[in-house]
Short mmCIF file of N, CA and C in Angstrom, two decimals:
data_model
loop_
_atom_site.label_atom_id
_atom_site.label_comp_id
_atom_site.label_asym_id
_atom_site.label_seq_id
_atom_site.Cartn_x
_atom_site.Cartn_y
_atom_site.Cartn_z
N THR G 1 14.22 -1.06 22.77
CA THR G 1 14.53 -2.07 23.79
C THR G 1 14.66 -2.96 22.11
N PRO G 2 15.51 -4.18 22.49
CA PRO G 2 15.76 -5.62 21.31
C PRO G 2 14.08 -6.03 20.83
N ALA G 3 13.23 -6.08 21.74
CA ALA G 3 11.71 -6.28 21.28
C ALA G 3 11.47 -5.43 19.97
N ASP G 4 11.44 -4.05 20.17
CA ASP G 4 11.05 -2.75 19.31
C ASP G 4 12.58 -3.23 18.56
N ARG G 5 13.80 -3.50 18.47
CA ARG G 5 14.43 -3.25 17.17
C ARG G 5 14.21 -4.70 15.99
N ARG G 6 13.86 -5.79 16.41
CA ARG G 6 13.29 -6.84 16.26
C ARG G 6 12.64 -6.62 15.27
N GLN G 7 11.30 -5.64 15.76
CA GLN G 7 9.81 -5.54 14.90
C GLN G 7 9.86 -4.58 13.66
N ARG G 8 11.11 -3.94 13.65
CA ARG G 8 11.04 -2.91 12.67
C ARG G 8 11.79 -3.80 11.59
N GLY G 9 11.08 -2.99 10.38
CA GLY G 9 11.30 -3.85 9.29
C GLY G 9 10.25 -5.23 8.64
N ARG G 10 9.39 -5.23 9.96
CA ARG G 10 8.59 -6.03 9.72
C ARG G 10 7.19 -5.60 9.34
N CYS G 11 6.24 -6.48 8.93
CA CYS G 11 4.49 -6.41 8.16
C CYS G 11 3.80 -6.04 9.69
N ILE G 12 2.54 -5.59 9.81
CA ILE G 12 2.22 -5.45 11.07
C ILE G 12 0.91 -6.33 10.76
N GLY G 13 0.78 -7.41 11.28
CA GLY G 13 -0.60 -8.26 11.24
C GLY G 13 -0.64 -8.45 9.74
N ASP G 14 -2.32 -8.59 9.45
CA ASP G 14 -3.28 -8.91 8.72
C ASP G 14 -4.03 -7.77 7.73
N SER G 15 -3.02 -7.65 6.82
CA SER G 15 -3.82 -6.21 5.79
C SER G 15 -5.19 -6.71 5.74
N SER G 16 -5.69 -7.54 5.91
CA SER G 16 -7.02 -7.70 5.18
C SER G 16 -8.13 -7.03 6.32
N LYS G 17 -7.20 -7.12 7.54
CA LYS G 17 -8.45 -6.79 8.94
C LYS G 17 -8.04 -5.19 8.58
N PRO G 18 -9.41 -4.68 9.26
CA PRO G 18 -9.22 -3.11 9.66
C PRO G 18 -8.35 -2.69 10.05
N GLY G 19 -8.63 -3.41 11.54
CA GLY G 19 -7.54 -2.80 12.54
C GLY G 19 -6.31 -3.20 12.47
N ASP G 20 -5.70 -3.95 11.76
CA ASP G 20 -4.42 -4.10 11.22
C ASP G 20 -3.88 -2.91 10.20
N ARG G 21 -5.09 -2.75 9.56
CA ARG G 21 -4.55 -1.63 8.16
C ARG G 21 -4.05 0.11 9.10
N LYS G 22 -5.56 -0.23 10.50
CA LYS G 22 -5.12 1.09 10.71
C LYS G 22 -4.05 1.38 11.74
N ARG G 23 -3.48 0.09 12.35
CA ARG G 23 -2.03 0.17 13.37
C ARG G 23 -0.93 0.13 12.32
N ALA G 24 -0.99 -0.02 10.90
CA ALA G 24 -0.15 -0.15 9.88
C ALA G 24 0.09 1.53 9.62
N ILE G 25 -0.89 1.75 9.28
CA ILE G 25 -1.20 3.47 9.36
C ILE G 25 -0.55 4.20 9.83
N GLU G 26 -0.74 3.98 11.65
CA GLU G 26 -0.02 4.97 12.46
C GLU G 26 1.34 4.59 12.57
N ARG G 27 1.63 3.03 13.14
CA ARG G 27 3.29 3.10 12.88
C ARG G 27 3.76 3.72 11.52
N ILE G 28 3.55 4.05 10.37
CA ILE G 28 4.02 4.34 9.10
C ILE G 28 3.97 6.02 9.85
N ARG G 29 3.05 6.55 10.38
CA ARG G 29 3.12 8.09 10.41
C ARG G 29 3.81 8.25 11.81
N SER G 30 3.80 7.44 12.76
CA SER G 30 4.92 7.72 13.69
C SER G 30 6.32 7.39 14.10
N GLU G 31 6.55 6.31 12.93
CA GLU G 31 7.75 5.90 12.69
C GLU G 31 9.02 6.69 11.33
N GLY G 32 7.99 6.80 10.48
CA GLY G 32 8.49 7.74 9.27
C GLY G 32 9.51 6.97 9.04
N PRO G 33 9.19 5.73 8.54
CA PRO G 33 10.28 5.09 7.53
C PRO G 33 10.98 6.15 6.13
N PHE G 34 11.82 5.60 6.16
CA PHE G 34 12.80 5.93 5.07
C PHE G 34 11.68 5.67 3.72
N LEU G 35 12.05 4.20 3.67
CA LEU G 35 11.27 3.69 2.26
C LEU G 35 10.28 2.58 3.18
N VAL G 36 9.57 2.67 2.46
CA VAL G 36 8.06 1.14 2.69
C VAL G 36 8.13 0.61 1.20
N VAL G 37 8.77 -0.93 1.19
CA VAL G 37 8.01 -1.42 0.33
C VAL G 37 7.02 -2.37 0.38
N GLY G 38 6.43 -1.94 -1.22
CA GLY G 38 4.93 -2.87 -0.80
C GLY G 38 4.64 -4.26 -1.98
N SER G 39 4.32 -4.77 -1.70
CA SER G 39 4.16 -6.37 -2.87
C SER G 39 2.59 -6.92 -2.40
N PRO G 40 1.62 -6.09 -2.57
CA PRO G 40 0.24 -6.26 -2.43
C PRO G 40 0.16 -7.82 -3.72
N PRO G 41 -0.97 -8.68 -3.13
CA PRO G 41 -0.94 -9.90 -3.94
C PRO G 41 -1.83 -9.35 -5.24
N CYS G 42 -1.03 -10.00 -6.14
CA CYS G 42 -1.13 -9.54 -8.18
C CYS G 42 -1.75 -10.81 -8.53
N THR G 43 -2.52 -12.01 -7.58
CA THR G 43 -2.99 -12.75 -8.63
C THR G 43 -4.36 -12.45 -9.45
N MET G 44 -5.08 -11.38 -8.69
CA MET G 44 -6.28 -11.00 -9.31
C MET G 44 -6.07 -9.95 -10.09
N PHE G 45 -5.06 -9.55 -10.12
CA PHE G 45 -4.32 -8.67 -11.35
C PHE G 45 -4.06 -8.60 -12.54
N SER G 46 -4.05 -10.40 -12.51
CA SER G 46 -2.87 -10.92 -13.35
C SER G 46 -3.41 -10.88 -15.16
N THR G 47 -3.24 -10.70 -16.30
CA THR G 47 -3.45 -10.57 -17.22
C THR G 47 -4.14 -12.12 -17.61
N LEU G 48 -3.57 -12.91 -16.86
CA LEU G 48 -3.77 -14.34 -16.49
C LEU G 48 -5.28 -14.58 -16.51
N GLN G 49 -5.93 -13.93 -15.54
CA GLN G 49 -7.48 -13.83 -15.21
C GLN G 49 -8.16 -13.33 -15.98
N ASN G 50 -7.85 -13.22 -17.22
CA ASN G 50 -8.79 -13.15 -18.74
C ASN G 50 -9.24 -14.37 -19.04
N LEU G 51 -8.55 -15.45 -18.58
CA LEU G 51 -8.43 -16.87 -19.15
C LEU G 51 -9.08 -17.65 -17.84
N ASN G 52 -9.49 -17.33 -16.74
CA ASN G 52 -9.78 -17.43 -15.67
C ASN G 52 -11.55 -18.11 -16.45
N PRO G 53 -11.72 -19.11 -16.13
CA PRO G 53 -13.11 -19.96 -16.49
C PRO G 53 -14.24 -19.05 -15.19
N HIS G 54 -13.71 -18.76 -14.11
CA HIS G 54 -14.60 -18.62 -13.24
C HIS G 54 -14.77 -17.20 -13.04
N LYS G 55 -13.95 -16.40 -13.83
CA LYS G 55 -14.10 -15.25 -14.18
C LYS G 55 -15.74 -14.70 -14.29
N GLY G 56 -16.25 -13.44 -13.31
CA GLY G 56 -17.53 -12.74 -13.28
C GLY G 56 -18.49 -13.77 -12.34
N THR G 57 -17.83 -14.52 -12.07
CA THR G 57 -18.61 -15.78 -10.86
C THR G 57 -18.45 -15.00 -9.45
N VAL G 58 -19.90 -15.22 -8.81
CA VAL G 58 -20.01 -14.36 -7.14
C VAL G 58 -18.41 -14.64 -6.45
N ALA G 59 -18.12 -15.78 -6.35
CA ALA G 59 -16.73 -15.49 -5.58
C ALA G 59 -15.28 -15.15 -6.68
N TRP G 60 -15.34 -15.35 -8.16
CA TRP G 60 -14.42 -14.51 -8.48
C TRP G 60 -14.38 -12.73 -7.95
N GLU G 61 -15.65 -12.42 -8.11
CA GLU G 61 -15.78 -10.85 -8.02
C GLU G 61 -15.43 -10.54 -6.21
N GLN G 62 -15.37 -11.83 -5.19
CA GLN G 62 -15.37 -11.35 -3.92
C GLN G 62 -13.62 -11.53 -3.76
N ARG G 63 -13.19 -12.59 -4.69
CA ARG G 63 -11.51 -12.46 -4.83
C ARG G 63 -11.43 -11.49 -4.87
N ARG G 64 -11.93 -10.68 -6.22
CA ARG G 64 -11.26 -9.87 -7.09
C ARG G 64 -11.41 -8.16 -5.90
N ARG G 65 -12.49 -8.13 -5.46
CA ARG G 65 -13.21 -6.98 -3.94
C ARG G 65 -11.27 -7.12 -2.97
N GLU G 66 -11.46 -7.96 -2.80
CA GLU G 66 -10.24 -8.57 -1.62
C GLU G 66 -9.27 -8.06 -2.10
N ALA G 67 -8.71 -8.43 -3.53
CA ALA G 67 -7.47 -8.08 -3.81
C ALA G 67 -7.31 -6.42 -3.79
N GLU G 68 -8.36 -5.67 -4.43
CA GLU G 68 -8.61 -4.21 -4.47
C GLU G 68 -8.40 -3.70 -2.90
N VAL G 69 -8.95 -3.96 -2.16
CA VAL G 69 -8.69 -3.37 -0.83
C VAL G 69 -7.26 -3.57 -0.64
N LEU G 70 -6.45 -4.37 -0.44
CA LEU G 70 -5.04 -4.74 -0.10
C LEU G 70 -4.29 -3.75 -1.20
N LEU G 71 -4.75 -3.57 -2.60
CA LEU G 71 -3.96 -2.50 -3.55
C LEU G 71 -4.56 -1.17 -3.02
N THR G 72 -5.34 -0.85 -2.82
CA THR G 72 -5.83 0.14 -2.27
C THR G 72 -5.24 0.68 -0.99
N PHE G 73 -5.15 -0.02 0.02
CA PHE G 73 -4.37 0.12 1.61
C PHE G 73 -2.98 0.51 1.12
N ALA G 74 -2.24 -0.43 -0.06
CA ALA G 74 -1.08 0.23 -0.61
C ALA G 74 -1.13 0.86 -1.16
N ALA G 75 -1.67 1.82 -1.55
CA ALA G 75 -1.58 3.10 -2.40
C ALA G 75 -1.84 3.94 -0.99
N VAL G 76 -2.44 3.87 -0.40
CA VAL G 76 -2.47 4.74 1.01
C VAL G 76 -1.55 4.82 1.96
N ILE G 77 -0.98 3.86 1.85
CA ILE G 77 0.45 3.74 2.46
C ILE G 77 1.58 4.65 1.61
N TYR G 78 1.76 4.64 0.28
CA TYR G 78 2.76 5.00 -0.39
C TYR G 78 2.34 6.81 -0.70
N LYS G 79 1.09 6.89 -0.65
CA LYS G 79 0.42 8.62 -0.66
C LYS G 79 1.35 9.23 0.79
N LEU G 80 1.01 7.91 1.94
CA LEU G 80 1.87 9.11 2.94
C LEU G 80 2.78 9.49 2.88
N GLN G 81 3.78 8.03 2.61
CA GLN G 81 4.95 8.44 2.18
C GLN G 81 5.26 9.77 1.54
N VAL G 82 4.69 9.56 0.16
CA VAL G 82 5.29 10.57 -0.85
C VAL G 82 4.76 12.28 -0.05
N LEU G 83 3.96 12.21 0.49
CA LEU G 83 3.19 13.30 1.46
C LEU G 83 3.82 13.96 2.41
N ALA G 84 5.08 12.65 2.89
CA ALA G 84 5.75 13.31 4.27
C ALA G 84 7.46 12.93 3.36
N GLY G 85 7.79 13.40 2.36
CA GLY G 85 8.71 13.52 1.42
C GLY G 85 9.72 12.08 1.72
N ARG G 86 9.22 11.02 1.92
CA ARG G 86 9.74 9.77 1.49
C ARG G 86 9.76 9.21 0.61
N HIS G 87 10.00 7.98 0.63
CA HIS G 87 9.97 6.54 -0.13
C HIS G 87 9.04 5.33 -0.27
N PHE G 88 8.93 5.14 -1.26
CA PHE G 88 8.37 3.93 -1.56
C PHE G 88 8.54 2.73 -2.41
N LEU G 89 8.67 1.72 -2.59
CA LEU G 89 8.67 0.94 -4.06
C LEU G 89 7.85 0.06 -3.53
N HIS G 90 6.73 0.13 -4.95
CA HIS G 90 5.81 -0.77 -5.19
C HIS G 90 5.81 -2.03 -6.22
N GLU G 91 5.93 -3.46 -5.84
CA GLU G 91 6.46 -4.25 -6.69
C GLU G 91 5.05 -5.22 -7.55
N HIS G 92 4.58 -4.51 -8.47
CA HIS G 92 3.72 -6.16 -9.22
C HIS G 92 4.29 -5.92 -10.54
N PRO G 93 3.85 -7.36 -11.23
CA PRO G 93 4.28 -7.57 -12.70
C PRO G 93 4.29 -6.08 -13.56
N ALA G 94 4.77 -5.91 -14.63
CA ALA G 94 4.75 -4.76 -15.58
C ALA G 94 3.50 -4.86 -16.03
N GLY G 95 2.62 -6.04 -16.81
CA GLY G 95 1.66 -6.19 -17.32
C GLY G 95 0.17 -6.45 -16.55
N ALA G 96 0.69 -6.31 -15.17
CA ALA G 96 -0.65 -6.27 -14.08
C ALA G 96 -1.57 -5.26 -14.87
N THR G 97 -3.03 -5.68 -14.64
CA THR G 97 -3.68 -4.95 -14.44
C THR G 97 -4.01 -3.67 -13.75
N SER G 98 -3.65 -3.85 -12.23
CA SER G 98 -3.77 -2.94 -11.18
C SER G 98 -2.89 -1.45 -12.07
N TRP G 99 -2.01 -2.07 -12.55
CA TRP G 99 -1.27 0.15 -13.10
C TRP G 99 -2.30 0.19 -13.56
N THR G 100 -3.46 -0.06 -13.79
CA THR G 100 -4.26 0.62 -14.39
C THR G 100 -5.53 1.06 -13.20
N HIS G 101 -5.39 0.69 -12.43
CA HIS G 101 -6.36 0.78 -10.50
C HIS G 101 -6.57 2.08 -10.89
N PRO G 102 -7.47 3.19 -9.86
CA PRO G 102 -7.23 4.04 -10.22
C PRO G 102 -6.77 4.42 -9.10
N ALA G 103 -6.80 4.14 -8.30
CA ALA G 103 -5.43 4.49 -6.69
C ALA G 103 -4.50 4.33 -7.34
N ILE G 104 -3.92 3.70 -8.16
CA ILE G 104 -2.28 3.52 -8.51
C ILE G 104 -1.94 4.51 -9.29
N VAL G 105 -3.17 4.71 -10.70
CA VAL G 105 -3.38 5.81 -11.55
C VAL G 105 -3.02 7.53 -10.98
N GLN G 106 -3.89 7.64 -9.91
CA GLN G 106 -3.72 9.11 -8.91
C GLN G 106 -2.48 8.95 -8.66
N LEU G 107 -1.87 8.11 -7.71
CA LEU G 107 -0.59 7.91 -7.28
C LEU G 107 0.75 8.55 -8.67
N LEU G 108 0.66 7.50 -9.73
CA LEU G 108 1.09 7.72 -10.91
C LEU G 108 1.69 9.22 -11.10
N ALA G 109 0.51 9.87 -11.05
CA ALA G 109 -0.06 11.53 -11.59
C ALA G 109 1.01 12.36 -10.77
N ARG G 110 1.87 11.88 -9.47
CA ARG G 110 1.64 12.91 -8.46
C ARG G 110 3.75 13.45 -9.04
N ASP G 111 3.84 14.03 -9.23
CA ASP G 111 5.25 14.88 -9.13
C ASP G 111 6.20 14.11 -8.79
N GLY G 112 7.22 13.42 -9.06
CA GLY G 112 8.23 12.67 -8.64
C GLY G 112 8.12 11.22 -8.35
N VAL G 113 6.88 10.42 -8.66
CA VAL G 113 6.34 9.13 -8.76
C VAL G 113 6.17 8.98 -10.43
N GLY G 114 7.17 7.32 -10.60
CA GLY G 114 6.86 7.02 -11.83
C GLY G 114 7.48 5.30 -11.82
N ALA G 115 7.06 4.81 -12.65
CA ALA G 115 7.01 3.54 -12.66
C ALA G 115 8.57 2.92 -13.64
N VAL G 116 9.10 2.00 -13.24
CA VAL G 116 10.46 1.25 -14.26
C VAL G 116 9.98 -0.17 -13.90
N VAL G 117 10.41 -0.36 -14.78
CA VAL G 117 10.71 -1.99 -15.70
C VAL G 117 11.63 -2.73 -15.58
N ALA G 118 11.53 -3.61 -14.40
CA ALA G 118 13.34 -4.17 -14.09
C ALA G 118 12.66 -5.57 -14.11
N HIS G 119 13.52 -6.48 -15.20
CA HIS G 119 13.68 -7.61 -15.46
C HIS G 119 14.52 -8.52 -13.96
N GLN G 120 13.53 -9.42 -12.84
CA GLN G 120 14.00 -9.72 -12.05
C GLN G 120 15.52 -10.88 -11.97
N CYS G 121 15.89 -11.27 -13.40
CA CYS G 121 17.08 -12.10 -13.34
C CYS G 121 17.90 -10.92 -12.76
N ALA G 122 17.82 -9.86 -13.19
CA ALA G 122 18.83 -8.75 -12.93
C ALA G 122 19.14 -8.99 -11.73
N PHE G 123 18.63 -9.22 -10.35
CA PHE G 123 18.52 -9.26 -9.61
C PHE G 123 19.01 -10.57 -8.62
N GLY G 124 19.28 -11.81 -9.38
CA GLY G 124 19.26 -12.67 -9.31
C GLY G 124 18.30 -13.78 -8.84
N LEU G 125 17.47 -13.26 -9.23
CA LEU G 125 16.05 -14.33 -9.11
C LEU G 125 15.72 -15.67 -10.07
N GLU G 126 16.20 -16.54 -9.95
CA GLU G 126 16.27 -18.26 -10.67
C GLU G 126 14.94 -19.07 -10.47
N THR G 127 14.12 -19.80 -11.53
CA THR G 127 13.78 -20.60 -11.53
C THR G 127 13.97 -21.64 -11.99
N SER G 128 13.24 -23.05 -12.32
CA SER G 128 13.68 -23.92 -13.32
C SER G 128 13.38 -24.16 -14.40
N ASN G 129 14.24 -24.34 -15.33
CA ASN G 129 14.01 -24.57 -17.33
C ASN G 129 13.22 -26.08 -17.05
N ALA G 130 12.95 -25.97 -18.40
CA ALA G 130 12.12 -27.66 -18.35
C ALA G 130 12.82 -28.81 -18.28
N GLY G 131 14.35 -28.85 -18.04
CA GLY G 131 15.07 -29.72 -18.02
C GLY G 131 15.15 -30.04 -16.44
N GLY G 132 14.67 -29.03 -15.58
CA GLY G 132 14.68 -28.87 -14.02
C GLY G 132 16.31 -28.13 -13.52
N ALA G 133 16.86 -27.69 -14.49
CA ALA G 133 18.35 -27.01 -14.12
C ALA G 133 17.78 -25.28 -13.89
N ARG G 134 18.67 -24.83 -13.20
CA ARG G 134 18.40 -23.44 -12.62
C ARG G 134 18.59 -22.60 -13.93
N ALA G 135 17.85 -21.32 -14.10
CA ALA G 135 17.76 -20.83 -15.21
C ALA G 135 17.55 -19.22 -14.48
N PRO G 136 17.96 -18.07 -15.17
CA PRO G 136 17.60 -16.88 -15.17
C PRO G 136 15.90 -16.56 -15.09
N ALA G 137 15.12 -15.76 -13.75
CA ALA G 137 13.83 -15.47 -14.15
C ALA G 137 13.67 -14.39 -14.86
N MET G 138 13.01 -14.68 -16.02
CA MET G 138 12.52 -13.39 -16.79
C MET G 138 11.34 -12.82 -17.34
N LYS G 139 11.05 -12.77 -15.84
CA LYS G 139 9.53 -12.30 -15.70
C LYS G 139 9.82 -10.77 -15.29
N PRO G 140 9.38 -9.78 -16.45
CA PRO G 140 9.75 -8.63 -15.98
C PRO G 140 8.63 -8.49 -14.70
N ALA G 141 8.88 -6.83 -13.52
CA ALA G 141 8.05 -6.63 -12.73
C ALA G 141 8.40 -5.26 -13.03
N SER G 142 7.26 -4.70 -12.65
CA SER G 142 7.57 -3.16 -12.06
C SER G 142 7.66 -2.67 -10.96
N TYR G 143 8.85 -1.71 -11.08
CA TYR G 143 9.02 -0.79 -9.14
C TYR G 143 8.37 0.32 -9.64
N THR G 144 7.50 1.33 -8.67
CA THR G 144 7.69 2.28 -8.68
C THR G 144 8.24 3.06 -7.01
N PRO G 145 9.02 4.11 -7.91
CA PRO G 145 9.91 4.51 -6.70
C PRO G 145 9.44 5.85 -6.89
N LEU G 146 9.82 6.36 -5.28
CA LEU G 146 9.53 7.84 -5.51
C LEU G 146 9.95 8.88 -5.97
N THR G 147 11.33 8.50 -5.86
CA THR G 147 12.53 9.56 -6.21
C THR G 147 12.71 8.76 -7.91
N LEU G 148 12.73 9.46 -8.93
CA LEU G 148 12.98 8.71 -10.60
C LEU G 148 14.46 9.38 -10.48
N PRO G 149 15.17 8.76 -11.64
CA PRO G 149 16.63 9.32 -11.82
C PRO G 149 16.23 10.92 -12.49
N THR G 150 17.52 11.84 -12.25
CA THR G 150 17.57 12.68 -13.12
C THR G 150 17.40 12.72 -14.44
N LYS G 151 17.22 13.70 -15.30
CA LYS G 151 16.53 13.98 -16.66
C LYS G 151 18.18 13.39 -17.29
N GLY G 152 17.68 12.73 -18.38
CA GLY G 152 19.32 11.83 -18.89
C GLY G 152 19.93 10.88 -18.41
N ARG G 153 18.95 10.30 -17.57
CA ARG G 153 19.69 9.14 -17.02
C ARG G 153 18.54 8.00 -17.33
N ARG G 154 18.69 6.30 -17.36
CA ARG G 154 17.92 5.63 -17.68
C ARG G 154 18.08 4.78 -16.93
#
């Protein structure tokens, strides 16, 4: 139906809610998408969090736990894709501590899964420089594709 076609390629609800996560998993299983792109919030995994004066407070720890729920959920979705022989792309900054989270480390240990670092400016991302003019964004981000290039290619 037209409504079904409009829904394809869209997120399902709020990933912080268990019911919405369950529906997302069911949808991944039933639709079997070729590629799932995930970009869970990375703020709490930023290396800048080491400078956060609130680090270690109850409120900070609560935000960190919430971020870990979303990261772990993304890893569950990615694993579904891997087990079904399909693809995923996980986008997080290259220096984010999320790359050392056990859920991501376990995923990266699987055959055929690896990380690639790409500068976002190569894909046309722009920002403003100190003078207000448009400039390429030079923030490196890591992408984790399911299928890696053949040997000898970079």
